PDB file of C-alpha atoms in Angstrom:
ATOM      1  CA  MET A   1     113.348 113.246 141.811  1.00 47.00           C
ATOM      2  CA  ASP A   2     112.568 116.612 140.345  1.00 47.00           C
ATOM      3  CA  ILE A   3     112.658 116.660 136.570  1.00 48.00           C
ATOM      4  CA  GLN A   4     112.502 119.878 134.605  1.00 52.00           C
ATOM      5  CA  SER A   5     112.142 120.505 130.908  1.00 46.00           C
ATOM      6  CA  ARG A   6     112.010 123.491 128.592  1.00 52.00           C
ATOM      7  CA  VAL A   7     110.095 123.237 125.336  1.00 48.00           C
ATOM      8  CA  LEU A   8     110.290 125.280 122.154  1.00 51.00           C
ATOM      9  CA  ALA A   9     108.188 124.278 119.146  1.00 46.00           C
ATOM     10  CA  ALA A  10     108.447 125.793 115.687  1.00 46.00           C
ATOM     11  CA  ILE A  11     105.380 124.920 113.581  1.00 44.00           C
ATOM     12  CA  VAL A  12     104.001 125.973 110.229  1.00 43.00           C
ATOM     13  CA  PRO A  13     100.177 125.805 110.558  1.00 43.00           C
ATOM     14  CA  ALA A  14      98.093 125.680 107.430  1.00 40.00           C
ATOM     15  CA  THR A  15      95.929 128.652 108.510  1.00 39.00           C
ATOM     16  CA  GLY A  16      98.812 130.794 109.721  1.00 37.00           C
ATOM     17  CA  ARG A  17      97.488 130.753 113.285  1.00 36.00           C
ATOM     18  CA  GLU A  18      99.813 131.303 116.225  1.00 37.00           C
ATOM     19  CA  TYR A  19      99.771 128.905 119.153  1.00 35.00           C
ATOM     20  CA  VAL A  20     100.214 130.521 122.542  1.00 37.00           C
ATOM     21  CA  ALA A  21     101.271 128.581 125.641  1.00 36.00           C
ATOM     22  CA  ASN A  22      99.361 128.653 128.913  1.00 41.00           C
ATOM     23  CA  GLU A  23     100.812 131.443 131.035  1.00 38.00           C
ATOM     24  CA  ASN A  24     100.364 129.353 134.178  1.00 39.00           C
ATOM     25  CA  GLU A  25     102.600 126.569 132.856  1.00 38.00           C
ATOM     26  CA  PRO A  26     106.221 127.561 133.499  1.00 38.00           C
ATOM     27  CA  GLY A  27     109.036 126.249 131.382  1.00 40.00           C
ATOM     28  CA  LEU A  28     106.898 125.905 128.248  1.00 42.00           C
ATOM     29  CA  GLU A  29     107.169 128.210 125.248  1.00 43.00           C
ATOM     30  CA  VAL A  30     105.424 127.454 121.974  1.00 42.00           C
ATOM     31  CA  ARG A  31     105.825 129.562 118.843  1.00 44.00           C
ATOM     32  CA  ALA A  32     104.638 129.339 115.262  1.00 40.00           C
ATOM     33  CA  GLY A  33     106.604 130.654 112.358  1.00 43.00           C
ATOM     34  CA  ASN A  34     107.970 130.043 108.900  1.00 45.00           C
ATOM     35  CA  ARG A  35     111.553 128.849 109.154  1.00 48.00           C
ATOM     36  CA  GLN A  36     113.434 127.961 106.030  1.00 48.00           C
ATOM     37  CA  SER A  37     116.229 125.421 105.738  1.00 47.00           C
ATOM     38  CA  SER A  38     117.656 124.759 102.279  1.00 47.00           C
ATOM     39  CA  GLY A  39     114.385 125.963 100.760  1.00 48.00           C
ATOM     40  CA  ASN A  40     112.231 123.586 102.847  1.00 57.00           C
ATOM     41  CA  ARG A  41     109.989 124.376 105.736  1.00 60.00           C
ATOM     42  CA  VAL A  42     111.286 123.201 109.094  1.00 61.00           C
ATOM     43  CA  ARG A  43     108.703 121.567 111.326  1.00 85.00           C
ATOM     44  CA  GLU A  44     110.239 120.635 114.658  1.00 91.00           C
ATOM     45  CA  VAL A  45     109.880 120.745 118.416  1.00 93.00           C
ATOM     46  CA  GLN A  46     112.872 121.556 120.625  1.00 95.00           C
ATOM     47  CA  VAL A  47     112.974 120.368 124.223  1.00 96.00           C
ATOM     48  CA  THR A  48     115.397 120.166 127.138  1.00 96.00           C
ATOM     49  CA  GLY A  49     115.108 117.565 129.864  1.00 96.00           C
ATOM     50  CA  THR A  50     116.994 116.676 133.035  1.00 96.00           C
ATOM     51  CA  ALA A  51     117.287 113.563 135.139  1.00 97.00           C
ATOM     52  CA  GLU A  52     119.135 112.373 138.232  1.00 97.00           C
ATOM     53  CA  VAL A  53     120.410 108.872 139.019  1.00 97.00           C
ATOM     54  CA  SER A  54     121.878 107.802 142.382  1.00 96.00           C
ATOM     55  CA  CYS A  55     124.185 104.852 142.940  1.00 96.00           C
ATOM     56  CA  PRO A  56     125.421 103.460 146.286  1.00 95.00           C
ATOM     57  CA  ALA A  57     128.995 102.239 146.674  1.00 96.00           C
ATOM     58  CA  ASP A  58     129.508  98.824 145.061  1.00 96.00           C
ATOM     59  CA  ARG A  59     132.969  97.967 146.430  1.00 97.00           C
ATOM     60  CA  VAL A  60     134.588  97.820 149.857  1.00 97.00           C
ATOM     61  CA  SER A  61     138.236  97.197 150.759  1.00 97.00           C
ATOM     62  CA  VAL A  62     139.478  95.809 154.065  1.00 97.00           C
ATOM     63  CA  ARG A  63     143.072  95.860 155.307  1.00 97.00           C
ATOM     64  CA  VAL A  64     144.106  92.920 157.535  1.00 97.00           C
ATOM     65  CA  SER A  65     147.493  93.145 159.303  1.00 96.00           C
ATOM     66  CA  VAL A  66     149.632  90.658 161.201  1.00 96.00           C
ATOM     67  CA  GLY A  67     153.091  90.919 162.790  1.00 95.00           C
ATOM     68  CA  SER A  68     155.652  88.951 164.717  1.00 94.00           C
ATOM     69  CA  SER A  69     159.052  89.317 166.430  1.00 93.00           C
ATOM     70  CA  LYS A  70     161.476  86.382 166.745  1.00 93.00           C
ATOM     71  CA  GLU A  71     165.177  85.750 167.229  1.00 93.00           C
ATOM     72  CA  SER A  72     165.637  84.218 163.769  1.00 93.00           C
ATOM     73  CA  VAL A  73     164.425  84.944 160.273  1.00 94.00           C
ATOM     74  CA  SER A  74     162.963  81.476 159.802  1.00 94.00           C
ATOM     75  CA  GLU A  75     160.936  81.658 163.006  1.00 94.00           C
ATOM     76  CA  VAL A  76     159.442  85.074 162.278  1.00 94.00           C
ATOM     77  CA  THR A  77     158.729  84.124 158.660  1.00 94.00           C
ATOM     78  CA  ASN A  78     156.956  80.890 159.632  1.00 95.00           C
ATOM     79  CA  SER A  79     154.899  82.665 162.305  1.00 94.00           C
ATOM     80  CA  VAL A  80     153.614  85.318 159.904  1.00 95.00           C
ATOM     81  CA  SER A  81     153.193  82.915 156.964  1.00 95.00           C
ATOM     82  CA  ARG A  82     150.894  80.591 158.951  1.00 95.00           C
ATOM     83  CA  ARG A  83     148.565  83.447 159.828  1.00 95.00           C
ATOM     84  CA  LEU A  84     148.659  84.861 156.295  1.00 96.00           C
ATOM     85  CA  GLU A  85     147.658  81.477 154.898  1.00 96.00           C
ATOM     86  CA  TYR A  86     144.712  81.286 157.297  1.00 96.00           C
ATOM     87  CA  ILE A  87     143.552  84.768 156.255  1.00 97.00           C
ATOM     88  CA  LEU A  88     143.811  83.957 152.545  1.00 96.00           C
ATOM     89  CA  GLN A  89     142.018  80.658 153.022  1.00 96.00           C
ATOM     90  CA  ALA A  90     139.118  82.361 154.793  1.00 96.00           C
ATOM     91  CA  VAL A  91     138.892  84.903 151.980  1.00 96.00           C
ATOM     92  CA  ARG A  92     138.891  82.237 149.249  1.00 96.00           C
ATOM     93  CA  GLN A  93     136.211  80.226 151.037  1.00 95.00           C
ATOM     94  CA  HIS A  94     133.905  83.228 150.717  1.00 95.00           C
ATOM     95  CA  GLY A  95     134.288  83.431 146.950  1.00 94.00           C
ATOM     96  CA  VAL A  96     136.848  86.236 146.662  1.00 95.00           C
ATOM     97  CA  SER A  97     139.201  85.712 143.720  1.00 93.00           C
ATOM     98  CA  ASP A  98     142.964  86.088 143.968  1.00 92.00           C
ATOM     99  CA  LYS A  99     142.919  89.147 141.687  1.00 94.00           C
ATOM    100  CA  ASP A 100     140.942  90.991 144.387  1.00 96.00           C
ATOM    101  CA  THR A 101     143.529  90.147 147.056  1.00 97.00           C
ATOM    102  CA  SER A 102     146.994  91.652 147.507  1.00 96.00           C
ATOM    103  CA  VAL A 103     149.686  90.728 150.072  1.00 97.00           C
ATOM    104  CA  ARG A 104     152.644  92.791 151.308  1.00 96.00           C
ATOM    105  CA  ARG A 105     155.453  91.734 153.692  1.00 95.00           C
ATOM    106  CA  PHE A 106     158.176  93.748 155.387  1.00 95.00           C
ATOM    107  CA  LEU A 107     161.098  92.207 157.305  1.00 94.00           C
ATOM    108  CA  HIS A 108     163.563  94.214 159.390  1.00 92.00           C
ATOM    109  CA  ARG A 109     165.879  93.749 162.367  1.00 92.00           C
ATOM    110  CA  GLU A 110     166.228  95.757 165.547  1.00 90.00           C
ATOM    111  CA  GLY A 111     169.090  94.615 167.739  1.00 89.00           C
ATOM    112  CA  GLU A 112     168.834  90.839 168.162  1.00 89.00           C
ATOM    113  CA  GLN A 113     165.193  90.653 167.112  1.00 92.00           C
ATOM    114  CA  TYR A 114     163.757  90.129 163.650  1.00 95.00           C
ATOM    115  CA  HIS A 115     160.421  91.777 162.982  1.00 96.00           C
ATOM    116  CA  MET A 116     158.044  90.967 160.151  1.00 95.00           C
ATOM    117  CA  ASN A 117     154.885  92.901 159.360  1.00 95.00           C
ATOM    118  CA  ALA A 118     152.439  91.808 156.689  1.00 96.00           C
ATOM    119  CA  GLU A 119     149.102  93.032 155.402  1.00 97.00           C
ATOM    120  CA  VAL A 120     146.386  91.654 153.173  1.00 97.00           C
ATOM    121  CA  VAL A 121     144.095  94.034 151.285  1.00 98.00           C
ATOM    122  CA  VAL A 122     140.864  92.400 150.161  1.00 98.00           C
ATOM    123  CA  ILE A 123     138.282  93.963 147.829  1.00 98.00           C
ATOM    124  CA  PHE A 124     134.697  92.758 148.223  1.00 97.00           C
ATOM    125  CA  SER A 125     131.702  93.337 145.973  1.00 95.00           C
ATOM    126  CA  ASP A 126     129.435  91.493 148.424  1.00 96.00           C
ATOM    127  CA  PHE A 127     129.183  93.498 151.659  1.00 95.00           C
ATOM    128  CA  GLU A 128     127.628  90.608 153.589  1.00 94.00           C
ATOM    129  CA  LYS A 129     130.599  88.379 152.788  1.00 96.00           C
ATOM    130  CA  MET A 130     132.931  91.153 153.930  1.00 96.00           C
ATOM    131  CA  GLU A 131     131.204  91.223 157.308  1.00 95.00           C
ATOM    132  CA  GLN A 132     131.399  87.438 157.585  1.00 96.00           C
ATOM    133  CA  VAL A 133     135.127  87.321 156.823  1.00 96.00           C
ATOM    134  CA  CYS A 134     135.931  90.084 159.308  1.00 95.00           C
ATOM    135  CA  SER A 135     133.929  88.344 162.033  1.00 95.00           C
ATOM    136  CA  ILE A 136     135.649  84.992 161.399  1.00 96.00           C
ATOM    137  CA  LEU A 137     139.140  86.491 161.491  1.00 96.00           C
ATOM    138  CA  LEU A 138     138.495  88.399 164.716  1.00 95.00           C
ATOM    139  CA  GLU A 139     136.880  85.380 166.339  1.00 94.00           C
ATOM    140  CA  LYS A 140     139.498  82.802 165.356  1.00 93.00           C
ATOM    141  CA  MET A 141     142.690  84.881 165.433  1.00 93.00           C
ATOM    142  CA  ASP A 142     141.773  87.270 168.242  1.00 91.00           C
ATOM    143  CA  ARG A 143     144.585  89.738 169.016  1.00 90.00           C
ATOM    144  CA  SER A 144     147.066  88.174 166.605  1.00 92.00           C
ATOM    145  CA  VAL A 145     145.340  89.991 163.762  1.00 95.00           C
ATOM    146  CA  CYS A 146     144.291  93.597 163.166  1.00 96.00           C
ATOM    147  CA  VAL A 147     141.252  94.149 160.928  1.00 96.00           C
ATOM    148  CA  GLY A 148     141.004  97.703 159.641  1.00 95.00           C
ATOM    149  CA  THR A 149     137.877  99.783 159.096  1.00 94.00           C
ATOM    150  CA  PRO A 150     136.122  98.905 155.814  1.00 95.00           C
ATOM    151  CA  GLN A 151     136.526 101.547 153.097  1.00 95.00           C
ATOM    152  CA  PHE A 152     133.553 101.811 150.725  1.00 96.00           C
ATOM    153  CA  TYR A 153     133.964 103.219 147.223  1.00 96.00           C
ATOM    154  CA  HIS A 154     132.557 103.169 143.683  1.00 97.00           C
ATOM    155  CA  SER A 155     134.149 101.142 140.915  1.00 97.00           C
ATOM    156  CA  PRO A 156     134.807 102.892 137.565  1.00 96.00           C
ATOM    157  CA  GLU A 157     132.263 100.571 135.914  1.00 96.00           C
ATOM    158  CA  CYS A 158     129.570 101.596 138.410  1.00 97.00           C
ATOM    159  CA  LEU A 159     130.201 105.318 137.857  1.00 97.00           C
ATOM    160  CA  SER A 160     130.241 104.935 134.078  1.00 97.00           C
ATOM    161  CA  GLN A 161     126.947 103.042 134.082  1.00 97.00           C
ATOM    162  CA  MET A 162     125.371 105.646 136.376  1.00 97.00           C
ATOM    163  CA  ARG A 163     126.354 108.497 134.035  1.00 97.00           C
ATOM    164  CA  ARG A 164     124.908 106.665 131.042  1.00 97.00           C
ATOM    165  CA  ARG A 165     121.659 105.972 132.878  1.00 97.00           C
ATOM    166  CA  ALA A 166     121.309 109.655 133.802  1.00 97.00           C
ATOM    167  CA  CYS A 167     121.791 110.729 130.183  1.00 97.00           C
ATOM    168  CA  VAL A 168     119.385 108.125 128.808  1.00 97.00           C
ATOM    169  CA  SER A 169     116.752 109.043 131.396  1.00 97.00           C
ATOM    170  CA  ALA A 170     117.077 112.725 130.482  1.00 97.00           C
ATOM    171  CA  VAL A 171     116.596 111.875 126.795  1.00 97.00           C
ATOM    172  CA  GLU A 172     113.563 109.719 127.597  1.00 97.00           C
ATOM    173  CA  ASN A 173     112.071 112.579 129.610  1.00 97.00           C
ATOM    174  CA  ALA A 174     112.677 115.056 126.800  1.00 97.00           C
ATOM    175  CA  GLN A 175     111.086 112.722 124.262  1.00 97.00           C
ATOM    176  CA  GLN A 176     108.006 112.224 126.435  1.00 97.00           C
ATOM    177  CA  LYS A 177     107.586 115.984 126.857  1.00 96.00           C
ATOM    178  CA  ALA A 178     107.983 116.522 123.130  1.00 96.00           C
ATOM    179  CA  ARG A 179     105.360 113.844 122.434  1.00 95.00           C
ATOM    180  CA  GLU A 180     102.858 115.483 124.786  1.00 95.00           C
ATOM    181  CA  VAL A 181     103.439 118.909 123.209  1.00 94.00           C
ATOM    182  CA  SER A 182     103.035 117.546 119.677  1.00 93.00           C
ATOM    183  CA  GLN A 183      99.729 115.926 120.665  1.00 92.00           C
ATOM    184  CA  LEU A 184      98.565 119.223 122.146  1.00 92.00           C
ATOM    185  CA  LEU A 185      99.289 120.943 118.834  1.00 88.00           C
ATOM    186  CA  GLY A 186      97.584 118.280 116.742  1.00 88.00           C
ATOM    187  CA  GLN A 187     100.863 116.964 115.377  1.00 91.00           C
ATOM    188  CA  THR A 188     102.620 113.600 115.330  1.00 92.00           C
ATOM    189  CA  LEU A 189     106.117 113.382 116.769  1.00 94.00           C
ATOM    190  CA  GLY A 190     108.648 112.349 114.169  1.00 92.00           C
ATOM    191  CA  PRO A 191     112.234 111.074 114.439  1.00 92.00           C
ATOM    192  CA  PRO A 192     114.900 113.040 116.328  1.00 94.00           C
ATOM    193  CA  ILE A 193     116.881 115.671 114.464  1.00 94.00           C
ATOM    194  CA  LEU A 194     119.517 116.469 117.084  1.00 95.00           C
ATOM    195  CA  ILE A 195     120.223 115.326 120.659  1.00 96.00           C
ATOM    196  CA  ARG A 196     122.953 116.992 122.700  1.00 96.00           C
ATOM    197  CA  GLU A 197     124.020 116.549 126.335  1.00 96.00           C
ATOM    198  CA  GLU A 198     124.406 120.101 127.613  1.00 96.00           C
ATOM    199  CA  GLU A 199     125.451 119.670 131.247  1.00 96.00           C
ATOM    200  CA  THR A 200     126.427 116.947 133.709  1.00 96.00           C
ATOM    201  CA  LYS A 201     126.994 117.127 137.459  1.00 96.00           C
ATOM    202  CA  GLU A 202     128.051 114.662 140.150  1.00 96.00           C
ATOM    203  CA  TRP A 203     128.094 114.834 143.929  1.00 96.00           C
ATOM    204  CA  LYS A 204     128.682 112.440 146.802  1.00 93.00           C
ATOM    205  CA  THR A 205     126.689 112.033 150.009  1.00 89.00           C
ATOM    206  CA  GLU A 206     127.485 109.942 153.059  1.00 75.00           C
ATOM    207  CA  ASP A 207     124.787 107.711 154.514  1.00 59.00           C
ATOM    208  CA  ASP A 208     125.415 108.921 158.053  1.00 49.00           C
ATOM    209  CA  GLU A 209     124.360 112.471 157.104  1.00 47.00           C
ATOM    210  CA  GLU A 210     120.757 111.218 157.068  1.00 44.00           C
ATOM    211  CA  TYR A 211     121.063 110.059 160.654  1.00 41.00           C
ATOM    212  CA  GLY A 212     122.706 113.061 162.247  1.00 45.00           C
ATOM    213  CA  GLY A 213     120.260 113.160 165.133  1.00 44.00           C
ATOM    214  CA  ARG A 214     120.808 109.541 166.003  1.00 46.00           C
ATOM    215  CA  ASN A 215     124.584 109.908 165.957  1.00 49.00           C
ATOM    216  CA  GLN A 216     124.407 112.883 168.305  1.00 50.00           C
ATOM    217  CA  SER A 217     122.260 110.975 170.808  1.00 50.00           C
ATOM    218  CA  ALA A 218     124.687 108.044 170.723  1.00 47.00           C
ATOM    219  CA  ALA A 219     127.900 110.047 170.712  1.00 51.00           C
ATOM    220  CA  SER A 220     129.553 107.625 173.136  1.00 56.00           C
ATOM    221  CA  LEU A 221     129.243 104.745 170.650  1.00 56.00           C
ATOM    222  CA  PRO A 222     131.737 104.265 167.804  1.00 60.00           C
ATOM    223  CA  GLN A 223     130.371 105.235 164.417  1.00 67.00           C
ATOM    224  CA  LEU A 224     129.769 102.531 161.852  1.00 69.00           C
ATOM    225  CA  PRO A 225     131.655 102.776 158.536  1.00 78.00           C
ATOM    226  CA  CYS A 226     129.751 104.841 155.976  1.00 83.00           C
ATOM    227  CA  ALA A 227     128.808 103.710 152.481  1.00 87.00           C
ATOM    228  CA  PRO A 228     128.747 106.791 150.218  1.00 93.00           C
ATOM    229  CA  THR A 229     126.192 107.406 147.494  1.00 96.00           C
ATOM    230  CA  VAL A 230     127.043 109.247 144.288  1.00 97.00           C
ATOM    231  CA  THR A 231     124.377 111.099 142.302  1.00 97.00           C
ATOM    232  CA  ALA A 232     124.748 112.135 138.668  1.00 97.00           C
ATOM    233  CA  SER A 233     122.528 114.619 136.854  1.00 97.00           C
ATOM    234  CA  SER A 234     122.283 115.163 133.116  1.00 97.00           C
ATOM    235  CA  GLN A 235     120.640 117.874 131.052  1.00 97.00           C
ATOM    236  CA  VAL A 236     120.037 117.321 127.364  1.00 97.00           C
ATOM    237  CA  SER A 237     118.557 119.322 124.519  1.00 96.00           C
ATOM    238  CA  ALA A 238     116.732 117.540 121.724  1.00 96.00           C
ATOM    239  CA  SER A 239     114.975 118.448 118.498  1.00 96.00           C
ATOM    240  CA  PHE A 240     112.291 116.237 116.941  1.00 95.00           C
ATOM    241  CA  SER A 241     110.539 116.620 113.600  1.00 94.00           C
ATOM    242  CA  LEU A 242     106.758 117.111 113.488  1.00 91.00           C
ATOM    243  CA  ARG A 243     104.177 115.656 111.119  1.00 85.00           C
ATOM    244  CA  ASP A 244     100.481 116.404 110.657  1.00 75.00           C
ATOM    245  CA  ARG A 245      98.293 113.645 112.034  1.00 71.00           C
ATOM    246  CA  GLY A 246      96.332 113.442 108.810  1.00 63.00           C
ATOM    247  CA  ARG A 247      99.427 113.278 106.614  1.00 57.00           C
ATOM    248  CA  LYS A 248      99.858 109.961 104.835  1.00 51.00           C
ATOM    249  CA  LYS A 249     103.133 108.140 105.167  1.00 51.00           C
ATOM    250  CA  ASN A 250     104.923 107.357 101.952  1.00 48.00           C
TER     251      ASN A 250
END
């Protein structure tokens, strides 16, 4: 992870000297001057820091479908209901709560035949359990059930936590840079004056992009479902007060 920072320090030295940054150190600018704020001298260091945080998908949904055609409503309903109950039982046995399961049924008639189609959508937070449930349903129900391709995604809670982590990491980086600069100038880093998040970005990458060569060599094989990864970046600006090392605390 590449982390960049820009530093600007405004200092009032006792001797009136001017501190000059190393020309070979990009992104660092140090100045000395007499700034006034409400009649008081301002002693501060201003920094900007960036950070990136990546988060893989934490949820996956699977659509399981069943159907039947009979000559009466009761027969077609019983046929589909038995298989639905088996699907729901398998899901519950693997620790999936009812709130993460939804069921839809559709009954219609064509000529003398009644047709019923039903689907169960299950949301998993444990990918291993998802694989186990799909394997059990395909093994036990065979062609009487259709298990769809798993769809991976990020929950709102996961994305929110990732954004907060990126911002906090950027602030931590800025504070560390400010501390190192204050030590270089013979100062002690004081409390923050202002912290502002200037810019945020997000982008998604698919896991299979990293294995492009392998997919091309095995083009005849079906591709496995991809779990996306989302990355968030944050850039912050922060100002910290400065104190002389020899200054006594009140």
